[in-house]
Tab-separated table of N, CA and C in Angstrom:
chain	number	residue	atom	x	y	z
Y	14	MET	N	84.233	117.896	133.839
Y	14	MET	CA	85.499	117.179	133.978
Y	14	MET	C	85.568	116.221	132.643
Y	15	LYS	N	86.706	116.417	132.040
Y	15	LYS	CA	86.984	115.615	130.810
Y	15	LYS	C	87.561	114.123	131.263
Y	16	LYS	N	86.898	113.332	130.650
Y	16	LYS	CA	87.440	111.829	130.679
Y	16	LYS	C	88.573	111.587	130.000
Y	17	ARG	N	89.828	111.235	130.631
Y	17	ARG	CA	90.982	111.145	130.126
Y	17	ARG	C	91.370	109.517	129.973
Y	18	MET	N	91.597	108.851	128.849
Y	18	MET	CA	91.912	107.627	128.799
Y	18	MET	C	93.473	107.325	128.550
Y	19	LYS	N	93.938	106.283	129.243
Y	19	LYS	CA	95.223	106.095	129.140
Y	19	LYS	C	95.775	105.312	127.850
Y	20	SER	N	94.922	104.381	127.527
Y	20	SER	CA	95.205	103.511	126.277
Y	20	SER	C	93.906	102.711	125.890
Y	21	ILE	N	93.844	102.273	124.856
Y	21	ILE	CA	92.889	101.492	124.293
Y	21	ILE	C	93.365	100.451	123.409
Y	22	LYS	N	92.740	99.235	123.339
Y	22	LYS	CA	93.099	98.040	122.539
Y	22	LYS	C	91.921	97.817	121.674
Y	23	THR	N	92.143	97.687	120.386
Y	23	THR	CA	91.018	97.412	119.486
Y	23	THR	C	91.438	96.527	118.250
Y	24	LEU	N	90.462	96.023	117.498
Y	24	LEU	CA	90.613	95.498	116.170
Y	24	LEU	C	90.488	96.498	115.217
Y	25	PRO	N	91.085	96.507	113.987
Y	25	PRO	CA	90.909	97.309	112.899
Y	25	PRO	C	89.419	97.372	112.484
Y	26	SER	N	88.733	96.341	112.473
Y	26	SER	CA	87.327	96.473	112.097
Y	26	SER	C	86.534	95.232	112.560
Y	27	TRP	N	85.648	95.498	113.502
Y	27	TRP	CA	84.900	94.321	114.245
Y	27	TRP	C	83.962	93.787	113.004
Y	28	PHE	N	83.355	94.840	112.304
Y	28	PHE	CA	82.600	94.470	111.259
Y	28	PHE	C	83.282	93.379	110.274
Y	29	ILE	N	84.433	93.511	109.806
Y	29	ILE	CA	85.160	92.596	108.875
Y	29	ILE	C	85.492	91.255	109.682
Y	30	VAL	N	85.909	91.361	110.725
Y	30	VAL	CA	86.260	90.321	111.577
Y	30	VAL	C	85.101	89.305	111.799
Y	31	ILE	N	83.892	89.906	112.183
Y	31	ILE	CA	82.671	89.097	112.449
Y	31	ILE	C	82.110	88.581	111.148
Y	32	GLY	N	82.221	89.579	109.975
Y	32	GLY	CA	81.695	88.897	108.816
Y	32	GLY	C	82.459	87.811	108.266
Y	33	THR	N	83.700	87.863	108.215
Y	33	THR	CA	84.629	86.831	107.721
Y	33	THR	C	84.504	85.587	108.675
Y	34	ALA	N	84.244	85.657	109.743
Y	34	ALA	CA	84.184	84.470	110.698
Y	34	ALA	C	82.851	83.801	110.325
Y	35	PHE	N	81.741	84.639	110.177
Y	35	PHE	CA	80.355	84.022	109.674
Y	35	PHE	C	80.541	83.340	108.366
Y	36	VAL	N	81.329	84.015	107.211
Y	36	VAL	CA	81.521	83.312	105.991
Y	36	VAL	C	82.048	82.060	106.038
Y	37	VAL	N	83.211	82.067	106.836
Y	37	VAL	CA	84.023	80.802	107.070
Y	37	VAL	C	83.197	79.724	107.752
Y	38	CYS	N	82.628	79.930	108.792
Y	38	CYS	CA	81.847	79.058	109.459
Y	38	CYS	C	80.708	78.604	108.554
Y	39	LEU	N	79.923	79.460	107.883
Y	39	LEU	CA	78.828	78.943	106.991
Y	39	LEU	C	79.377	77.994	105.857
Y	40	SER	N	80.567	78.400	105.227
Y	40	SER	CA	80.999	77.589	104.204
Y	40	SER	C	81.533	76.217	104.748
Y	41	LEU	N	82.058	76.238	105.891
Y	41	LEU	CA	82.640	74.837	106.489
Y	41	LEU	C	81.366	74.091	106.873
Y	42	GLY	N	80.217	74.743	107.280
Y	42	GLY	CA	79.084	73.917	107.633
Y	42	GLY	C	78.267	73.591	106.307
Y	43	MET	N	78.445	74.194	105.302
Y	43	MET	CA	77.889	73.800	103.998
Y	43	MET	C	78.740	72.549	103.467
Y	44	PHE	N	80.056	72.532	103.612
Y	44	PHE	CA	80.822	71.644	103.177
Y	44	PHE	C	80.500	70.153	103.847
Y	45	LEU	N	80.280	70.326	105.342
Y	45	LEU	CA	80.132	69.293	106.078
Y	45	LEU	C	78.794	68.545	105.699
Y	46	PHE	N	77.663	69.492	105.444
Y	46	PHE	CA	76.505	69.153	105.066
Y	46	PHE	C	76.432	68.289	103.750
Y	47	CYS	N	77.403	68.901	102.739
Y	47	CYS	CA	77.543	68.190	101.456
Y	47	CYS	C	78.253	66.729	101.757
Y	48	CYS	N	79.046	66.680	102.797
Y	48	CYS	CA	79.753	65.333	102.922
Y	48	CYS	C	78.858	64.384	103.594
Y	49	LEU	N	78.060	64.898	104.504
Y	49	LEU	CA	77.240	63.982	105.431
Y	49	LEU	C	75.795	63.768	104.927
Y	50	TYR	N	75.441	64.478	103.820
Y	50	TYR	CA	74.232	64.321	103.223
Y	50	TYR	C	74.021	62.782	102.593
Y	51	GLU	N	72.834	62.153	102.802
Y	51	GLU	CA	72.851	60.669	102.474
Y	51	GLU	C	73.058	60.445	101.019
Y	52	SER	N	72.770	61.313	100.032
Y	52	SER	CA	72.843	61.073	98.777
Y	52	SER	C	74.146	61.577	98.364
Y	53	SER	N	75.195	61.802	99.265
Y	53	SER	CA	76.512	62.390	98.728
Y	53	SER	C	77.321	61.505	97.899
Y	54	ASP	N	76.962	60.129	98.065
Y	54	ASP	CA	77.699	59.276	97.131
Y	54	ASP	C	77.281	59.304	95.582
Y	55	THR	N	76.255	59.948	95.244
Y	55	THR	CA	75.791	60.100	93.888
Y	55	THR	C	76.386	61.249	93.219
Y	56	ILE	N	77.074	62.098	94.060
Y	56	ILE	CA	77.654	63.475	93.597
Y	56	ILE	C	78.811	63.056	92.701
Y	57	SER	N	79.008	63.699	91.529
Y	57	SER	CA	80.174	63.374	90.677
Y	57	SER	C	81.484	64.057	91.198
Y	58	GLY	N	82.459	63.520	90.581
Y	58	GLY	CA	83.889	64.025	91.081
Y	58	GLY	C	84.031	65.491	90.733
Y	59	LEU	N	83.281	66.099	89.697
Y	59	LEU	CA	83.707	67.454	89.301
Y	59	LEU	C	82.892	68.309	90.480
Y	60	ALA	N	81.521	67.727	90.966
Y	60	ALA	CA	80.919	68.410	91.975
Y	60	ALA	C	81.679	68.589	93.129
Y	61	TRP	N	82.388	67.557	93.642
Y	61	TRP	CA	83.178	67.415	94.764
Y	61	TRP	C	84.310	68.412	94.604
Y	62	CYS	N	84.881	68.537	93.504
Y	62	CYS	CA	85.979	69.433	93.284
Y	62	CYS	C	85.579	70.813	93.446
Y	63	GLY	N	84.413	71.131	92.839
Y	63	GLY	CA	83.859	72.433	92.966
Y	63	GLY	C	83.632	72.854	94.489
Y	64	ALA	N	82.902	71.744	95.206
Y	64	ALA	CA	82.582	72.005	96.760
Y	64	ALA	C	83.734	72.153	97.283
Y	65	VAL	N	84.980	71.513	97.227
Y	65	VAL	CA	86.269	71.611	97.989
Y	65	VAL	C	86.726	73.160	97.572
Y	66	ILE	N	86.739	73.408	96.513
Y	66	ILE	CA	87.386	74.829	96.030
Y	66	ILE	C	86.420	75.905	96.754
Y	67	THR	N	85.100	75.917	96.438
Y	67	THR	CA	84.381	77.090	96.909
Y	67	THR	C	83.930	77.029	98.442
Y	68	LEU	N	83.976	75.865	98.996
Y	68	LEU	CA	83.614	75.755	100.424
Y	68	LEU	C	84.797	75.805	101.397
Y	69	LEU	N	86.050	75.142	100.947
Y	69	LEU	CA	87.030	75.108	101.758
Y	69	LEU	C	88.292	75.951	101.347
Y	70	ILE	N	88.804	75.925	100.211
Y	70	ILE	CA	89.975	76.598	99.731
Y	70	ILE	C	89.625	78.118	99.636
Y	71	LEU	N	88.444	78.705	99.123
Y	71	LEU	CA	88.330	80.019	98.979
Y	71	LEU	C	88.155	80.764	100.257
Y	72	PRO	N	87.363	80.217	101.200
Y	72	PRO	CA	87.244	80.803	102.620
Y	72	PRO	C	88.815	80.824	103.233
Y	73	MET	N	89.487	79.869	103.130
Y	73	MET	CA	90.979	79.860	103.760
Y	73	MET	C	91.721	80.932	102.949
Y	74	ILE	N	91.616	81.116	101.730
Y	74	ILE	CA	92.403	82.198	101.136
Y	74	ILE	C	91.716	83.621	101.554
Y	75	LEU	N	90.654	83.711	101.847
Y	75	LEU	CA	89.932	84.949	102.442
Y	75	LEU	C	90.538	85.147	103.848
Y	76	VAL	N	90.652	84.134	104.627
Y	76	VAL	CA	91.312	84.425	105.928
Y	76	VAL	C	92.889	84.745	105.895
Y	77	ILE	N	93.637	84.125	105.042
Y	77	ILE	CA	94.813	84.567	104.876
Y	77	ILE	C	95.084	85.841	104.342
Y	78	GLY	N	94.194	86.202	103.386
Y	78	GLY	CA	94.222	87.612	103.029
Y	78	GLY	C	93.944	88.667	104.039
Y	79	MET	N	93.019	88.345	104.905
Y	79	MET	CA	92.712	89.193	106.140
Y	79	MET	C	93.833	89.362	107.176
Y	80	ILE	N	94.515	88.079	107.197
Y	80	ILE	CA	95.616	88.091	108.225
Y	80	ILE	C	96.779	89.013	107.504
Y	81	HIS	N	97.043	88.844	106.368
Y	81	HIS	CA	98.015	89.653	105.598
Y	81	HIS	C	97.649	91.121	105.726
Y	82	ARG	N	96.429	91.574	105.526
Y	82	ARG	CA	96.000	93.061	105.636
Y	82	ARG	C	96.128	93.625	107.013
Y	83	GLY	N	96.169	92.635	108.048
Y	83	GLY	CA	96.151	93.081	109.441
Y	83	GLY	C	94.853	93.230	110.109
Y	84	ILE	N	93.863	92.630	109.542
Y	84	ILE	CA	92.530	92.738	110.051
Y	84	ILE	C	92.255	91.964	111.550
Y	85	TYR	N	93.023	90.993	111.598
Y	85	TYR	CA	93.048	90.198	113.024
Y	85	TYR	C	94.165	90.673	113.827
Y	86	SER	N	94.643	91.800	113.514
Y	86	SER	CA	95.774	92.254	114.551
Y	86	SER	C	95.055	93.153	115.825
Y	87	VAL	N	95.670	93.147	116.767
Y	87	VAL	CA	95.218	93.911	117.925
Y	87	VAL	C	95.967	95.236	117.781
Y	88	VAL	N	95.346	96.279	117.776
Y	88	VAL	CA	95.851	97.652	117.771
Y	88	VAL	C	95.874	98.349	119.144
Y	89	THR	N	96.989	98.650	119.763
Y	89	THR	CA	97.050	99.254	120.858
Y	89	THR	C	97.550	100.688	120.669
Y	90	ILE	N	96.579	101.756	121.211
Y	90	ILE	CA	96.902	103.115	121.147
Y	90	ILE	C	97.108	103.692	122.501
Y	91	ASP	N	98.332	104.403	122.921
Y	91	ASP	CA	98.623	104.829	124.047
Y	91	ASP	C	99.548	106.006	123.989
Y	92	GLU	N	100.029	106.647	125.002
Y	92	GLU	CA	100.961	107.558	125.219
Y	92	GLU	C	102.259	107.450	124.164
Y	93	LYS	N	102.651	106.231	123.966
Y	93	LYS	CA	103.866	106.032	123.122
Y	93	LYS	C	103.573	106.045	121.743
Y	94	GLY	N	102.351	105.784	121.249
Y	94	GLY	CA	101.997	105.870	119.784
Y	94	GLY	C	101.019	104.788	119.583
Y	95	MET	N	100.960	104.094	118.251
Y	95	MET	CA	100.045	102.989	117.983
Y	95	MET	C	101.018	101.790	117.607
Y	96	ARG	N	100.444	100.521	118.086
Y	96	ARG	CA	101.179	99.349	117.832
Y	96	ARG	C	100.193	98.512	117.245
Y	97	ARG	N	100.603	97.665	116.306
Y	97	ARG	CA	99.704	96.534	115.785
Y	97	ARG	C	100.342	95.333	115.809
Y	98	ALA	N	99.872	94.119	116.259
Y	98	ALA	CA	100.455	92.905	116.273
Y	98	ALA	C	99.345	91.748	116.049
Y	99	LEU	N	99.722	90.919	115.186
Y	99	LEU	CA	98.713	89.790	114.727
Y	99	LEU	C	98.461	89.103	116.032
Y	100	PHE	N	97.033	88.836	116.312
Y	100	PHE	CA	96.763	88.072	117.409
Y	100	PHE	C	97.390	88.755	118.717
Y	101	GLY	N	97.812	89.897	118.703
Y	101	GLY	CA	98.683	90.472	119.902
Y	101	GLY	C	100.084	90.180	119.958
Y	102	VAL	N	100.661	89.253	119.135
Y	102	VAL	CA	101.775	88.539	119.267
Y	102	VAL	C	102.821	88.830	118.036
Y	103	PHE	N	102.407	88.510	117.000
Y	103	PHE	CA	103.317	88.315	115.575
Y	103	PHE	C	103.087	89.501	114.760
Y	104	ARG	N	103.974	89.647	113.789
Y	104	ARG	CA	104.004	90.734	112.702
Y	104	ARG	C	103.699	92.144	113.229
Y	105	LYS	N	104.484	92.432	114.137
Y	105	LYS	CA	104.360	93.838	114.854
Y	105	LYS	C	104.892	94.984	113.960
Y	106	VAL	N	103.996	96.018	114.133
Y	106	VAL	CA	104.308	97.360	113.354
Y	106	VAL	C	103.921	98.355	114.492
Y	107	SER	N	104.715	99.315	114.648
Y	107	SER	CA	104.641	100.453	115.568
Y	107	SER	C	104.830	101.769	114.998
Y	108	ILE	N	104.245	102.703	115.489
Y	108	ILE	CA	104.384	104.240	114.935
Y	108	ILE	C	104.249	104.988	116.293
Y	109	SER	N	105.439	105.741	116.546
Y	109	SER	CA	105.302	106.702	117.585
Y	109	SER	C	104.592	107.961	117.191
Y	110	TRP	N	104.081	108.740	118.284
Y	110	TRP	CA	103.348	110.001	117.865
Y	110	TRP	C	104.336	111.108	117.008
Y	111	ASP	N	105.656	110.960	117.353
Y	111	ASP	CA	106.511	111.850	116.721
Y	111	ASP	C	106.773	111.323	115.206
Y	112	GLU	N	106.698	109.965	115.015
Y	112	GLU	CA	107.079	109.385	113.565
Y	112	GLU	C	105.734	109.580	112.670
Y	113	LEU	N	104.542	109.777	113.224
Y	113	LEU	CA	103.330	109.553	112.609
Y	113	LEU	C	103.343	110.771	111.424
Y	114	LYS	N	103.236	110.343	110.033
Y	114	LYS	CA	103.248	111.369	109.071
Y	114	LYS	C	101.924	111.612	108.655
Y	115	GLU	N	100.992	110.770	108.384
Y	115	GLU	CA	99.710	111.024	107.910
Y	115	GLU	C	98.752	110.085	108.431
Y	116	MET	N	97.497	110.711	108.522
Y	116	MET	CA	96.221	109.742	108.710
Y	116	MET	C	95.286	110.258	107.773
Y	117	LYS	N	94.548	109.036	107.242
Y	117	LYS	CA	93.563	109.370	106.206
Y	117	LYS	C	92.376	108.367	106.468
Y	118	CYS	N	91.157	109.009	106.499
Y	118	CYS	CA	89.915	108.216	106.780
Y	118	CYS	C	89.201	107.964	105.470
Y	119	PHE	N	88.602	106.857	105.333
Y	119	PHE	CA	87.734	106.230	104.355
Y	119	PHE	C	86.417	105.754	105.156
Y	120	TYR	N	85.309	105.975	104.388
Y	120	TYR	CA	84.084	105.289	104.673
Y	120	TYR	C	83.666	104.251	103.819
Y	121	ARG	N	83.743	103.017	104.028
Y	121	ARG	CA	83.364	101.971	103.416
Y	121	ARG	C	82.455	100.977	104.372
Y	122	VAL	N	81.268	101.195	104.236
Y	122	VAL	CA	80.263	100.625	105.273
Y	122	VAL	C	80.510	100.918	106.676
Y	123	VAL	N	81.833	100.917	107.153
Y	123	VAL	CA	82.246	101.502	108.416
Y	123	VAL	C	83.531	102.432	108.246
Y	124	GLY	N	83.732	103.290	109.108
Y	124	GLY	CA	84.803	104.134	108.879
Y	124	GLY	C	86.127	103.662	109.356
Y	125	GLN	N	87.165	103.801	108.473
Y	125	GLN	CA	88.483	103.222	108.674
Y	125	GLN	C	89.495	104.368	108.689
Y	126	ILE	N	90.417	104.315	109.579
Y	126	ILE	CA	91.494	105.419	109.534
Y	126	ILE	C	92.892	104.650	109.347
Y	127	PHE	N	93.562	105.186	108.237
Y	127	PHE	CA	94.865	104.346	107.971
Y	127	PHE	C	95.927	105.390	108.419
Y	128	CYS	N	96.992	104.933	109.176
Y	128	CYS	CA	98.082	105.778	109.692
Y	128	CYS	C	99.359	105.243	109.422
Y	129	SER	N	100.204	106.285	108.871
Y	129	SER	CA	101.470	105.706	108.310
Y	129	SER	C	102.660	106.609	108.888
Y	130	LYS	N	103.752	106.014	108.999
Y	130	LYS	CA	104.970	106.810	109.338
Y	130	LYS	C	105.971	107.227	108.204
Y	131	ASP	N	105.748	106.693	106.968
Y	131	ASP	CA	106.587	106.907	106.024
Y	131	ASP	C	106.003	106.924	104.649
Y	132	ILE	N	104.772	106.797	104.525
Y	132	ILE	CA	103.961	106.726	103.136
Y	132	ILE	C	103.203	107.940	103.173
Y	133	ALA	N	102.999	108.761	101.987
Y	133	ALA	CA	102.235	109.856	102.020
Y	133	ALA	C	100.920	109.285	101.468
Y	134	LEU	N	99.827	109.569	102.293
Y	134	LEU	CA	98.469	108.739	101.914
Y	134	LEU	C	97.416	109.708	101.126
Y	135	LYS	N	97.920	110.907	101.199
Y	135	LYS	CA	97.037	112.091	100.634
Y	135	LYS	C	96.315	111.709	99.204
Y	136	GLU	N	97.190	111.206	98.395
Y	136	GLU	CA	96.860	111.027	96.899
Y	136	GLU	C	96.605	109.624	96.702
Y	137	LEU	N	96.687	108.753	97.607
Y	137	LEU	CA	96.483	107.356	97.454
Y	137	LEU	C	94.780	107.038	97.518
Y	138	THR	N	94.391	105.944	96.766
Y	138	THR	CA	93.027	105.598	96.878
Y	138	THR	C	92.897	104.527	97.925
Y	139	PHE	N	91.712	104.106	98.160
Y	139	PHE	CA	91.500	102.907	99.227
Y	139	PHE	C	92.153	101.672	98.966
Y	140	ASN	N	91.968	101.296	97.604
Y	140	ASN	CA	92.610	100.068	97.036
Y	140	ASN	C	94.179	100.069	97.202
Y	141	GLN	N	94.795	101.203	96.759
Y	141	GLN	CA	96.265	101.498	96.968
Y	141	GLN	C	96.730	101.264	98.303
Y	142	ILE	N	96.010	102.051	99.247
Y	142	ILE	CA	96.342	102.042	100.670
Y	142	ILE	C	96.291	100.577	101.316
Y	143	THR	N	95.194	99.841	100.880
Y	143	THR	CA	94.997	98.473	101.495
Y	143	THR	C	96.203	97.452	101.092
Y	144	MET	N	96.834	97.817	99.945
Y	144	MET	CA	97.991	96.991	99.513
Y	144	MET	C	99.260	97.252	100.245
Y	145	LYS	N	99.261	98.420	101.134
Y	145	LYS	CA	100.475	98.603	101.897
Y	145	LYS	C	100.553	97.875	103.096
Y	146	SER	N	101.721	97.260	103.487
Y	146	SER	CA	101.702	96.586	104.746
Y	146	SER	C	102.078	97.263	105.978
Y	147	LYS	N	102.832	98.210	105.789
Y	147	LYS	CA	103.316	98.932	106.973
Y	147	LYS	C	102.469	100.164	107.583
Y	148	LEU	N	101.076	99.993	107.327
Y	148	LEU	CA	100.243	100.959	107.794
Y	148	LEU	C	99.525	100.385	108.993
Y	149	ILE	N	98.811	101.213	109.880
Y	149	ILE	CA	98.080	100.720	110.963
Y	149	ILE	C	96.678	101.233	110.698
Y	150	GLN	N	95.684	100.356	110.775
Y	150	GLN	CA	94.342	100.704	110.494
Y	150	GLN	C	93.583	100.550	111.736
Y	151	ILE	N	92.817	101.629	112.134
Y	151	ILE	CA	92.107	101.820	113.145
Y	151	ILE	C	90.659	102.088	112.806
Y	152	PRO	N	89.585	101.819	113.480
Y	152	PRO	CA	88.129	102.025	113.449
Y	152	PRO	C	88.041	103.653	113.761
Y	153	ALA	N	87.127	104.225	112.914
Y	153	ALA	CA	86.705	105.719	113.244
Y	153	ALA	C	85.631	105.669	114.099
Y	154	SER	N	85.741	105.076	115.276
Y	154	SER	CA	84.789	105.281	116.368
Y	154	SER	C	84.982	106.487	117.151
Y	155	PRO	N	83.979	106.930	117.999
Y	155	PRO	CA	84.193	108.095	118.864
Y	155	PRO	C	85.155	107.795	119.946
Y	156	LYS	N	85.282	106.552	120.493
Y	156	LYS	CA	86.159	106.244	121.471
Y	156	LYS	C	87.715	106.113	120.984
Y	157	VAL	N	87.947	105.497	119.944
Y	157	VAL	CA	89.213	105.494	119.321
Y	157	VAL	C	89.722	106.958	118.885
Y	158	LEU	N	88.798	107.625	118.424
Y	158	LEU	CA	89.206	109.162	117.960
Y	158	LEU	C	89.340	109.967	119.186
Y	159	ALA	N	88.716	109.794	120.213
Y	159	ALA	CA	88.980	110.481	121.477
Y	159	ALA	C	90.288	110.216	122.091
Y	160	VAL	N	90.788	109.138	122.041
Y	160	VAL	CA	92.055	108.641	122.482
Y	160	VAL	C	93.271	109.187	121.484
Y	161	VAL	N	92.989	108.891	120.230
Y	161	VAL	CA	94.038	109.604	119.237
Y	161	VAL	C	94.208	111.025	119.445
Y	162	ARG	N	92.907	111.751	119.475
Y	162	ARG	CA	92.951	113.139	119.509
Y	162	ARG	C	93.720	113.757	120.862
Y	163	GLN	N	93.646	112.950	121.824
Y	163	GLN	CA	94.305	113.455	123.057
Y	163	GLN	C	95.961	113.371	122.903
Y	164	TYR	N	96.374	112.525	122.071
Y	164	TYR	CA	97.845	112.322	121.873
Y	164	TYR	C	98.520	113.102	120.684
Y	165	THR	N	97.537	113.499	119.743
Y	165	THR	CA	98.054	114.138	118.634
Y	165	THR	C	96.993	115.099	117.871
Y	166	ASP	N	97.532	116.156	117.282
Y	166	ASP	CA	96.611	117.186	116.705
Y	166	ASP	C	96.731	117.151	115.217
Y	167	LYS	N	97.270	116.009	114.696
Y	167	LYS	CA	97.584	115.926	113.187
Y	167	LYS	C	96.234	115.988	112.438
Y	168	GLU	N	96.145	116.506	111.391
Y	168	GLU	CA	94.927	116.223	110.583
Y	168	GLU	C	94.679	114.951	110.040
Y	169	ILE	N	93.330	114.486	110.106
Y	169	ILE	CA	92.997	113.183	109.530
Y	169	ILE	C	92.419	113.673	108.195
Y	170	ILE	N	92.951	113.202	107.146
Y	170	ILE	CA	92.415	113.524	105.753
Y	170	ILE	C	91.260	112.696	105.597
Y	171	GLY	N	90.213	113.378	104.882
Y	171	GLY	CA	88.936	112.974	104.766
Y	171	GLY	C	88.028	112.919	105.843
Y	172	LEU	N	88.346	113.536	107.071
Y	172	LEU	CA	87.542	113.677	108.022
Y	172	LEU	C	87.683	114.953	108.649
Y	173	PRO	N	86.690	115.819	108.321
Y	173	PRO	CA	86.668	117.327	108.884
Y	173	PRO	C	86.885	117.525	110.307
Y	174	GLU	N	87.377	118.511	110.800
Y	174	GLU	CA	87.798	118.649	112.267
Y	174	GLU	C	86.330	118.940	113.003
Y	175	ASP	N	85.291	119.588	112.348
Y	175	ASP	CA	84.093	119.815	112.996
Y	175	ASP	C	83.317	118.505	113.163
Y	176	LYS	N	83.437	117.598	112.120
Y	176	LYS	CA	82.712	116.281	112.299
Y	176	LYS	C	83.552	115.312	113.395
Y	177	LEU	N	84.836	115.434	113.455
Y	177	LEU	CA	85.678	114.879	114.335
Y	177	LEU	C	85.340	115.168	115.647
Y	178	GLN	N	85.234	116.519	115.907
Y	178	GLN	CA	84.878	117.003	117.404
Y	178	GLN	C	83.510	116.665	117.670
Y	179	GLU	N	82.583	116.515	116.655
Y	179	GLU	CA	81.346	116.112	116.966
Y	179	GLU	C	81.189	114.675	117.493
Y	180	MET	N	82.086	113.910	116.753
Y	180	MET	CA	81.942	112.281	117.180
Y	180	MET	C	82.665	112.284	118.356
Y	181	ILE	N	83.706	112.926	118.873
Y	181	ILE	CA	84.394	112.871	120.176
Y	181	ILE	C	83.385	113.255	121.323
Y	182	LYS	N	82.615	114.417	121.019
Y	182	LYS	CA	81.594	114.882	122.097
Y	182	LYS	C	80.474	113.654	122.243
Y	183	LYS	N	80.125	112.952	121.313
Y	183	LYS	CA	79.346	111.805	121.383
Y	183	LYS	C	79.869	110.742	122.422
Y	184	TYR	N	81.142	110.743	122.413
Y	184	TYR	CA	81.969	109.691	123.359
Y	184	TYR	C	81.834	110.124	124.773
Y	185	ARG	N	82.133	111.509	124.855
Y	185	ARG	CA	82.346	111.982	126.285
Y	185	ARG	C	81.117	112.379	126.802
């Protein structure tokens, strides 16, 4: 008996979300250490400026960049299609299964699948795709692929069908 899922909610990449949260917490902790360390009054103004830039401003730019890319967006996949919303509420993007034009898979540390309703992804590189804002990014996990495959038979560029079926079998 096949397991049939109605819908799934996920983040585009748990790896990136946890990694950026770790980097931001580490940099804030280092900044607090620099501020509270007993010999902090002997640090020059240039060193303070460098600490503020590297330990406060750059991590905040990283978080803003990740928000712009949609990394902190909740992706819902169900019978209607795919929807992405920042923290589940803002900056919504949706693609119905009828509107879905292409899906392309990339493996960079972890597998990611980019889905589009109006942009041809076949010839684009990873860097070009990440600059597009109207795409939905989903993880290439067996659970997510099983849900996607039950609603559409469209080819996933960069992920051979035999490997896709092998990954889905791992989930079931």
